[in-house]
Amino acid sequence: MSAHPPAALWPQDLARRRDRAQLSLRACRLCPRDCGVDRHAGPTGAWCRLGADAYAYKELLSHGEEACIGPTWLIDLSGCSLRCLFCTEWAHITQPMAAPAVPLRSGWFLRRLAHHIGQGARSLSFVGGEPTVNLAAVLSVLADVPPASQLPIVWNSNGLVGEDAWPLLTDVVRTWLIDLKVSTASAATQMLGAGDLDYGARVRDTLDRVHPATPPLLTDPARGLPTLIIRHLLMPGALASETLPLLHEIAQRWPHAVVNLMTMYLPFGPALKQLPAMPALRTLLPPNERDQAIGVARQLGLHLLVDGR
Ligand code: SF4
Protein backbone atom coordinates (compact mmCIF):
# COMPACT_ATOMS: atom_id res chain seq x y z
CA MET A 1 0.00 0.00 0.00
CA SER A 2 1.25 3.49 -0.82
CA ALA A 3 2.39 5.59 2.15
CA HIS A 4 0.68 8.60 0.62
CA PRO A 5 -2.97 8.88 -0.39
CA PRO A 6 -3.49 9.83 -4.06
CA ALA A 7 -3.54 13.55 -4.68
CA ALA A 8 -6.96 15.02 -5.37
CA LEU A 9 -7.45 16.01 -8.98
CA TRP A 10 -10.45 18.23 -8.29
CA PRO A 11 -10.61 21.31 -6.08
CA GLN A 12 -10.92 20.66 -2.36
CA ASP A 13 -14.04 22.77 -1.95
CA LEU A 14 -16.53 20.62 -3.84
CA ALA A 15 -18.88 20.37 -0.86
CA ARG A 16 -19.00 24.15 -0.66
CA ARG A 17 -19.58 24.37 -4.41
CA ARG A 18 -22.36 21.77 -4.14
CA ASP A 19 -24.08 23.83 -1.45
CA ARG A 20 -23.64 27.04 -3.41
CA ALA A 21 -25.06 25.41 -6.53
CA GLN A 22 -28.08 24.12 -4.63
CA LEU A 23 -28.65 27.65 -3.33
CA SER A 24 -28.34 29.07 -6.83
CA LEU A 25 -31.27 26.88 -7.92
CA ARG A 26 -33.52 29.10 -5.77
CA ALA A 27 -33.27 31.73 -8.54
CA CYS A 28 -31.65 29.83 -11.37
CA ARG A 29 -29.15 31.58 -13.61
CA LEU A 30 -26.95 28.61 -14.41
CA CYS A 31 -27.33 29.29 -18.12
CA PRO A 32 -27.89 32.53 -20.05
CA ARG A 33 -31.64 31.89 -20.23
CA ASP A 34 -31.57 33.64 -16.81
CA CYS A 35 -34.97 32.26 -15.83
CA GLY A 36 -34.59 33.28 -12.20
CA VAL A 37 -37.05 30.59 -11.07
CA ASP A 38 -36.91 28.37 -7.99
CA ARG A 39 -36.07 24.94 -9.35
CA HIS A 40 -36.39 23.37 -5.90
CA ALA A 41 -40.12 24.04 -6.29
CA GLY A 42 -40.20 22.09 -9.56
CA PRO A 43 -39.64 22.78 -13.24
CA THR A 44 -42.37 25.38 -13.70
CA GLY A 45 -40.93 28.39 -15.50
CA ALA A 46 -37.57 26.74 -16.14
CA TRP A 47 -36.76 26.93 -19.83
CA CYS A 48 -34.79 23.68 -19.50
CA ARG A 49 -37.88 22.00 -17.95
CA LEU A 50 -35.82 20.73 -15.03
CA GLY A 51 -36.35 20.97 -11.31
CA ALA A 52 -33.52 20.39 -8.85
CA ASP A 53 -32.68 16.86 -10.00
CA ALA A 54 -30.64 15.84 -13.02
CA TYR A 55 -31.63 12.78 -15.04
CA ALA A 56 -29.22 10.40 -16.76
CA TYR A 57 -30.73 8.78 -19.84
CA LYS A 58 -27.64 6.99 -21.16
CA GLU A 59 -24.14 6.09 -20.01
CA LEU A 60 -21.32 4.10 -21.54
CA LEU A 61 -17.57 3.81 -21.78
CA SER A 62 -17.04 5.54 -25.11
CA HIS A 63 -14.16 4.93 -27.49
CA GLY A 64 -15.91 7.08 -30.09
CA GLU A 65 -15.17 10.57 -28.76
CA GLU A 66 -12.01 12.51 -29.55
CA ALA A 67 -9.07 10.13 -29.19
CA CYS A 68 -7.29 12.62 -26.91
CA ILE A 69 -9.94 12.24 -24.18
CA GLY A 70 -10.81 8.58 -24.56
CA PRO A 71 -11.80 6.11 -23.51
CA THR A 72 -14.20 8.28 -21.54
CA TRP A 73 -17.13 7.47 -19.30
CA LEU A 74 -19.91 9.36 -21.07
CA ILE A 75 -22.99 10.34 -19.08
CA ASP A 76 -25.91 11.82 -21.03
CA LEU A 77 -28.00 14.17 -18.90
CA SER A 78 -31.39 15.27 -20.19
CA GLY A 79 -32.58 18.85 -20.60
CA CYS A 80 -30.98 21.64 -22.60
CA SER A 81 -30.80 25.40 -23.03
CA LEU A 82 -31.24 25.14 -26.82
CA ARG A 83 -33.74 23.49 -29.18
CA CYS A 84 -31.65 22.58 -32.22
CA LEU A 85 -34.11 21.37 -34.80
CA PHE A 86 -31.65 18.78 -36.12
CA CYS A 87 -31.11 17.34 -32.61
CA THR A 88 -31.31 13.56 -32.52
CA GLU A 89 -31.86 13.68 -28.72
CA TRP A 90 -35.07 15.72 -29.07
CA ALA A 91 -37.20 13.57 -26.75
CA HIS A 92 -34.62 13.80 -23.99
CA ILE A 93 -34.30 17.57 -24.16
CA THR A 94 -38.02 18.30 -24.38
CA GLN A 95 -39.18 15.69 -21.83
CA PRO A 96 -36.15 15.51 -19.54
CA MET A 97 -37.77 13.48 -16.78
CA ALA A 98 -39.33 10.81 -18.98
CA ALA A 99 -38.15 7.18 -18.89
CA PRO A 100 -35.61 5.73 -19.44
CA ALA A 101 -33.97 8.69 -17.66
CA VAL A 102 -33.21 8.08 -13.98
CA PRO A 103 -32.32 10.68 -11.33
CA LEU A 104 -28.59 11.20 -10.91
CA ARG A 105 -27.74 9.90 -7.43
CA SER A 106 -24.43 9.27 -5.67
CA GLY A 107 -24.91 5.54 -5.05
CA TRP A 108 -25.52 4.76 -8.71
CA PHE A 109 -22.84 7.22 -9.81
CA LEU A 110 -20.11 5.79 -7.58
CA ARG A 111 -20.89 2.20 -8.63
CA ARG A 112 -20.78 3.01 -12.34
CA LEU A 113 -17.64 5.16 -11.88
CA ALA A 114 -15.80 2.29 -10.19
CA HIS A 115 -16.93 -0.07 -12.93
CA HIS A 116 -15.74 2.19 -15.75
CA ILE A 117 -12.41 2.97 -14.06
CA GLY A 118 -11.93 -0.79 -13.94
CA GLN A 119 -12.68 -0.92 -17.66
CA GLY A 120 -10.00 1.68 -18.42
CA ALA A 121 -11.85 5.02 -18.40
CA ARG A 122 -9.34 7.85 -18.79
CA SER A 123 -11.79 10.71 -18.29
CA LEU A 124 -15.34 11.47 -17.22
CA SER A 125 -17.54 13.26 -19.77
CA PHE A 126 -20.77 15.05 -18.93
CA VAL A 127 -22.92 15.62 -22.00
CA GLY A 128 -26.60 15.89 -22.84
CA GLY A 129 -28.69 17.61 -23.56
CA GLU A 130 -26.58 20.18 -21.83
CA PRO A 131 -24.59 19.54 -18.65
CA THR A 132 -24.54 23.17 -17.47
CA VAL A 133 -28.29 23.19 -16.75
CA ASN A 134 -27.59 20.12 -14.59
CA LEU A 135 -24.59 21.56 -12.76
CA ALA A 136 -26.05 21.51 -9.25
CA ALA A 137 -26.82 17.80 -9.38
CA VAL A 138 -23.46 17.05 -10.99
CA LEU A 139 -21.59 18.80 -8.18
CA SER A 140 -23.66 16.86 -5.66
CA VAL A 141 -22.39 13.53 -6.95
CA LEU A 142 -18.83 14.75 -7.56
CA ALA A 143 -18.59 15.93 -3.95
CA ASP A 144 -18.99 12.28 -2.85
CA VAL A 145 -16.19 10.87 -5.04
CA PRO A 146 -13.03 9.86 -3.15
CA PRO A 147 -9.72 11.31 -4.40
CA ALA A 148 -8.54 7.93 -5.73
CA SER A 149 -11.47 7.85 -8.18
CA GLN A 150 -11.23 11.39 -9.51
CA LEU A 151 -10.93 11.34 -13.28
CA PRO A 152 -10.29 14.43 -15.43
CA ILE A 153 -13.66 15.97 -16.27
CA VAL A 154 -14.74 16.78 -19.81
CA TRP A 155 -17.59 19.31 -20.03
CA ASN A 156 -19.27 18.58 -23.36
CA SER A 157 -21.38 21.71 -23.67
CA ASN A 158 -23.24 23.93 -26.10
CA GLY A 159 -21.15 26.79 -24.69
CA LEU A 160 -24.02 28.57 -22.96
CA VAL A 161 -22.67 29.07 -19.45
CA GLY A 162 -24.46 31.43 -17.07
CA GLU A 163 -22.71 33.81 -14.70
CA ASP A 164 -23.70 31.71 -11.68
CA ALA A 165 -22.10 28.63 -13.24
CA TRP A 166 -18.64 30.03 -13.95
CA PRO A 167 -17.27 30.09 -10.38
CA LEU A 168 -18.70 26.61 -9.78
CA LEU A 169 -17.09 25.11 -12.88
CA THR A 170 -13.69 26.81 -12.75
CA ASP A 171 -10.91 24.34 -11.87
CA VAL A 172 -13.39 21.44 -11.92
CA VAL A 173 -13.39 21.07 -15.71
CA ARG A 174 -10.19 19.74 -17.29
CA THR A 175 -11.35 19.81 -20.91
CA TRP A 176 -13.94 22.17 -22.29
CA LEU A 177 -15.55 20.45 -25.26
CA ILE A 178 -17.64 23.17 -26.86
CA ASP A 179 -20.02 22.67 -29.76
CA LEU A 180 -19.64 25.68 -32.02
CA LYS A 181 -22.70 25.16 -34.15
CA VAL A 182 -23.32 28.16 -36.41
CA SER A 183 -21.80 31.51 -37.26
CA THR A 184 -24.75 33.70 -38.17
CA ALA A 185 -27.55 35.04 -35.98
CA SER A 186 -30.13 33.98 -38.55
CA ALA A 187 -28.98 30.35 -38.38
CA ALA A 188 -29.02 30.47 -34.58
CA THR A 189 -32.58 31.74 -34.69
CA GLN A 190 -33.84 29.31 -37.32
CA MET A 191 -31.95 26.17 -36.38
CA LEU A 192 -31.05 26.39 -32.68
CA GLY A 193 -34.15 27.92 -31.15
CA ALA A 194 -31.96 30.77 -29.94
CA GLY A 195 -33.98 33.70 -31.30
CA ASP A 196 -34.35 35.36 -27.89
CA LEU A 197 -30.79 34.60 -26.86
CA ASP A 198 -27.62 36.11 -28.31
CA TYR A 199 -26.13 32.69 -29.06
CA GLY A 200 -23.16 34.05 -31.00
CA ALA A 201 -22.03 36.47 -28.31
CA ARG A 202 -22.52 33.98 -25.49
CA VAL A 203 -20.65 31.08 -27.06
CA ARG A 204 -17.82 33.35 -28.20
CA ASP A 205 -17.52 34.71 -24.67
CA THR A 206 -17.23 31.15 -23.36
CA LEU A 207 -14.51 30.32 -25.87
CA ASP A 208 -12.62 33.51 -24.97
CA ARG A 209 -12.72 32.55 -21.29
CA VAL A 210 -11.50 28.98 -21.69
CA HIS A 211 -9.04 29.39 -24.56
CA PRO A 212 -5.63 28.30 -23.24
CA ALA A 213 -2.45 30.36 -23.44
CA THR A 214 -0.46 27.59 -25.12
CA PRO A 215 -1.06 25.13 -27.95
CA PRO A 216 -2.23 21.58 -27.22
CA LEU A 217 0.27 18.73 -27.05
CA LEU A 218 -1.74 16.13 -28.93
CA THR A 219 1.30 14.15 -29.96
CA ASP A 220 2.17 13.45 -26.32
CA PRO A 221 -0.80 11.80 -24.58
CA ALA A 222 1.21 11.53 -21.36
CA ARG A 223 0.89 15.31 -21.04
CA GLY A 224 -2.81 14.86 -20.41
CA LEU A 225 -6.00 16.08 -21.95
CA PRO A 226 -6.30 19.30 -23.98
CA THR A 227 -7.87 22.34 -22.35
CA LEU A 228 -10.22 23.21 -25.19
CA ILE A 229 -11.78 21.18 -27.97
CA ILE A 230 -14.11 22.94 -30.39
CA ARG A 231 -16.48 20.60 -32.13
CA HIS A 232 -18.19 21.69 -35.30
CA LEU A 233 -20.78 19.54 -37.01
CA LEU A 234 -20.70 20.02 -40.76
CA MET A 235 -24.26 20.49 -41.97
CA PRO A 236 -25.39 20.15 -45.59
CA GLY A 237 -25.76 23.46 -47.37
CA ALA A 238 -24.10 25.43 -44.55
CA LEU A 239 -20.49 25.44 -45.76
CA ALA A 240 -20.27 29.01 -47.07
CA SER A 241 -22.54 30.73 -44.57
CA GLU A 242 -21.55 28.94 -41.35
CA THR A 243 -18.58 26.56 -41.51
CA LEU A 244 -15.99 28.55 -43.45
CA PRO A 245 -16.48 31.79 -41.47
CA LEU A 246 -16.20 29.80 -38.24
CA LEU A 247 -12.97 28.11 -39.33
CA HIS A 248 -11.39 31.46 -40.14
CA GLU A 249 -12.59 32.90 -36.83
CA ILE A 250 -11.16 29.94 -34.89
CA ALA A 251 -7.78 30.42 -36.58
CA GLN A 252 -7.76 34.09 -35.61
CA ARG A 253 -9.33 34.04 -32.18
CA TRP A 254 -8.87 30.56 -30.64
CA PRO A 255 -5.73 29.19 -32.33
CA HIS A 256 -4.81 26.91 -29.41
CA ALA A 257 -8.03 24.94 -29.52
CA VAL A 258 -8.20 21.41 -30.82
CA VAL A 259 -10.79 21.50 -33.60
CA ASN A 260 -12.86 18.44 -34.37
CA LEU A 261 -14.83 18.55 -37.61
CA MET A 262 -17.71 16.12 -37.40
CA THR A 263 -18.66 14.87 -40.85
CA MET A 264 -21.38 12.34 -40.10
CA TYR A 265 -24.46 14.55 -39.98
CA LEU A 266 -27.65 12.47 -39.86
CA PRO A 267 -30.88 14.06 -41.11
CA PHE A 268 -33.00 12.24 -38.55
CA GLY A 269 -33.78 14.97 -36.01
CA PRO A 270 -37.48 14.46 -35.20
CA ALA A 271 -38.08 18.23 -35.32
CA LEU A 272 -36.50 18.78 -38.75
CA LYS A 273 -39.92 18.99 -40.36
CA GLN A 274 -40.24 22.37 -38.63
CA LEU A 275 -37.56 23.72 -40.97
CA PRO A 276 -39.35 23.82 -44.34
CA ALA A 277 -37.10 26.66 -45.51
CA MET A 278 -33.96 24.57 -45.12
CA PRO A 279 -34.52 21.37 -47.14
CA ALA A 280 -30.75 20.71 -47.31
CA LEU A 281 -30.84 19.75 -43.65
CA ARG A 282 -32.95 16.74 -44.57
CA THR A 283 -30.11 15.34 -46.71
CA LEU A 284 -26.69 13.87 -46.02
CA LEU A 285 -23.55 16.01 -46.16
CA PRO A 286 -22.28 16.23 -49.76
CA PRO A 287 -18.71 14.82 -50.03
CA ASN A 288 -17.44 17.97 -51.74
CA GLU A 289 -18.53 20.11 -48.77
CA ARG A 290 -16.73 17.73 -46.40
CA ASP A 291 -13.55 17.82 -48.46
CA GLN A 292 -13.62 21.59 -48.83
CA ALA A 293 -14.07 22.18 -45.10
CA ILE A 294 -11.23 19.83 -44.20
CA GLY A 295 -8.99 21.42 -46.82
CA VAL A 296 -9.59 24.95 -45.51
CA ALA A 297 -9.06 23.84 -41.90
CA ARG A 298 -5.72 22.32 -42.89
CA GLN A 299 -4.69 25.44 -44.82
CA LEU A 300 -5.47 27.52 -41.74
CA GLY A 301 -3.16 25.36 -39.63
CA LEU A 302 -5.79 24.36 -37.08
CA HIS A 303 -5.08 21.58 -34.57
CA LEU A 304 -7.40 19.45 -36.59
CA LEU A 305 -9.23 16.23 -35.91
CA VAL A 306 -11.78 14.76 -38.29
CA ASP A 307 -14.46 12.70 -36.57
CA GLY A 308 -12.26 12.63 -33.49
CA ARG A 309 -9.15 11.17 -35.08
S1 SF4 B 1 -30.52 26.23 -16.23
FE1 SF4 B 1 -30.96 27.88 -17.65
S2 SF4 B 1 -32.89 27.26 -18.66
FE2 SF4 B 1 -32.71 26.04 -16.79
S3 SF4 B 1 -33.84 27.23 -15.24
FE3 SF4 B 1 -31.66 27.77 -15.07
S4 SF4 B 1 -31.46 29.64 -16.31
FE4 SF4 B 1 -33.40 28.63 -16.92
Tab-separated table of N, CA and C in Angstrom, residues 22 25 39 50-57 76-78 96-97 101-105 130-131 133-138 141:
chain	number	residue	atom	x	y	z
A	22	GLN	N	-26.709	24.389	-5.064
A	22	GLN	CA	-28.081	24.118	-4.626
A	22	GLN	C	-28.798	25.425	-4.281
A	25	LEU	N	-30.035	27.365	-7.293
A	25	LEU	CA	-31.267	26.881	-7.919
A	25	LEU	C	-32.506	27.617	-7.404
A	39	ARG	N	-35.989	26.316	-8.841
A	39	ARG	CA	-36.070	24.941	-9.352
A	39	ARG	C	-36.294	23.924	-8.241
A	50	LEU	N	-36.390	21.542	-16.107
A	50	LEU	CA	-35.820	20.733	-15.032
A	50	LEU	C	-36.089	21.371	-13.678
A	51	GLY	N	-36.335	20.521	-12.687
A	51	GLY	CA	-36.345	20.969	-11.308
A	51	GLY	C	-34.935	20.859	-10.740
A	52	ALA	N	-34.838	20.452	-9.494
A	52	ALA	CA	-33.522	20.394	-8.847
A	52	ALA	C	-32.721	19.162	-9.247
A	53	ASP	N	-33.388	18.096	-9.646
A	53	ASP	CA	-32.677	16.863	-10.003
A	53	ASP	C	-32.157	16.899	-11.433
A	54	ALA	N	-31.077	16.148	-11.653
A	54	ALA	CA	-30.644	15.840	-13.023
A	54	ALA	C	-31.076	14.414	-13.328
A	55	TYR	N	-31.226	14.114	-14.607
A	55	TYR	CA	-31.633	12.780	-15.045
A	55	TYR	C	-30.642	12.258	-16.087
A	56	ALA	N	-30.132	11.053	-15.803
A	56	ALA	CA	-29.220	10.404	-16.759
A	56	ALA	C	-30.043	9.479	-17.645
A	57	TYR	N	-29.946	9.647	-18.956
A	57	TYR	CA	-30.731	8.778	-19.844
A	57	TYR	C	-29.858	7.794	-20.619
A	76	ASP	N	-24.970	10.925	-20.356
A	76	ASP	CA	-25.911	11.825	-21.029
A	76	ASP	C	-26.959	12.282	-20.038
A	77	LEU	N	-27.008	13.589	-19.806
A	77	LEU	CA	-27.999	14.170	-18.905
A	77	LEU	C	-29.061	14.896	-19.734
A	78	SER	N	-30.308	14.702	-19.379
A	78	SER	CA	-31.387	15.271	-20.186
A	78	SER	C	-31.567	16.757	-19.871
A	96	PRO	N	-37.374	15.965	-20.213
A	96	PRO	CA	-36.149	15.508	-19.545
A	96	PRO	C	-36.361	14.494	-18.427
A	97	MET	N	-37.568	14.407	-17.892
A	97	MET	CA	-37.768	13.475	-16.777
A	97	MET	C	-38.384	12.147	-17.219
A	101	ALA	N	-34.853	7.877	-18.503
A	101	ALA	CA	-33.973	8.687	-17.656
A	101	ALA	C	-34.206	8.366	-16.182
A	102	VAL	N	-33.111	8.333	-15.425
A	102	VAL	CA	-33.206	8.076	-13.981
A	102	VAL	C	-32.490	9.217	-13.249
A	103	PRO	N	-32.979	9.593	-12.067
A	103	PRO	CA	-32.322	10.683	-11.332
A	103	PRO	C	-30.862	10.351	-11.040
A	104	LEU	N	-30.023	11.359	-11.187
A	104	LEU	CA	-28.590	11.199	-10.912
A	104	LEU	C	-28.385	11.197	-9.404
A	105	ARG	N	-27.937	10.046	-8.882
A	105	ARG	CA	-27.740	9.905	-7.430
A	105	ARG	C	-26.349	9.336	-7.167
A	130	GLU	N	-27.600	19.202	-22.180
A	130	GLU	CA	-26.576	20.183	-21.826
A	130	GLU	C	-26.212	20.010	-20.356
A	131	PRO	N	-24.938	19.768	-20.050
A	131	PRO	CA	-24.592	19.540	-18.652
A	131	PRO	C	-24.741	20.778	-17.766
A	133	VAL	N	-26.988	23.039	-17.426
A	133	VAL	CA	-28.292	23.192	-16.754
A	133	VAL	C	-28.441	22.168	-15.631
A	134	ASN	N	-27.562	21.182	-15.605
A	134	ASN	CA	-27.590	20.124	-14.588
A	134	ASN	C	-26.450	20.256	-13.580
A	135	LEU	N	-25.818	21.414	-13.538
A	135	LEU	CA	-24.588	21.559	-12.761
A	135	LEU	C	-24.770	21.273	-11.271
A	136	ALA	N	-25.866	21.701	-10.698
A	136	ALA	CA	-26.050	21.513	-9.251
A	136	ALA	C	-26.051	20.026	-8.901
A	137	ALA	N	-26.769	19.239	-9.663
A	137	ALA	CA	-26.823	17.797	-9.379
A	137	ALA	C	-25.480	17.131	-9.680
A	138	VAL	N	-24.781	17.606	-10.680
A	138	VAL	CA	-23.459	17.046	-10.988
A	138	VAL	C	-22.499	17.292	-9.830
A	141	VAL	N	-22.993	14.863	-6.887
A	141	VAL	CA	-22.392	13.528	-6.951
A	141	VAL	C	-20.866	13.612	-6.935
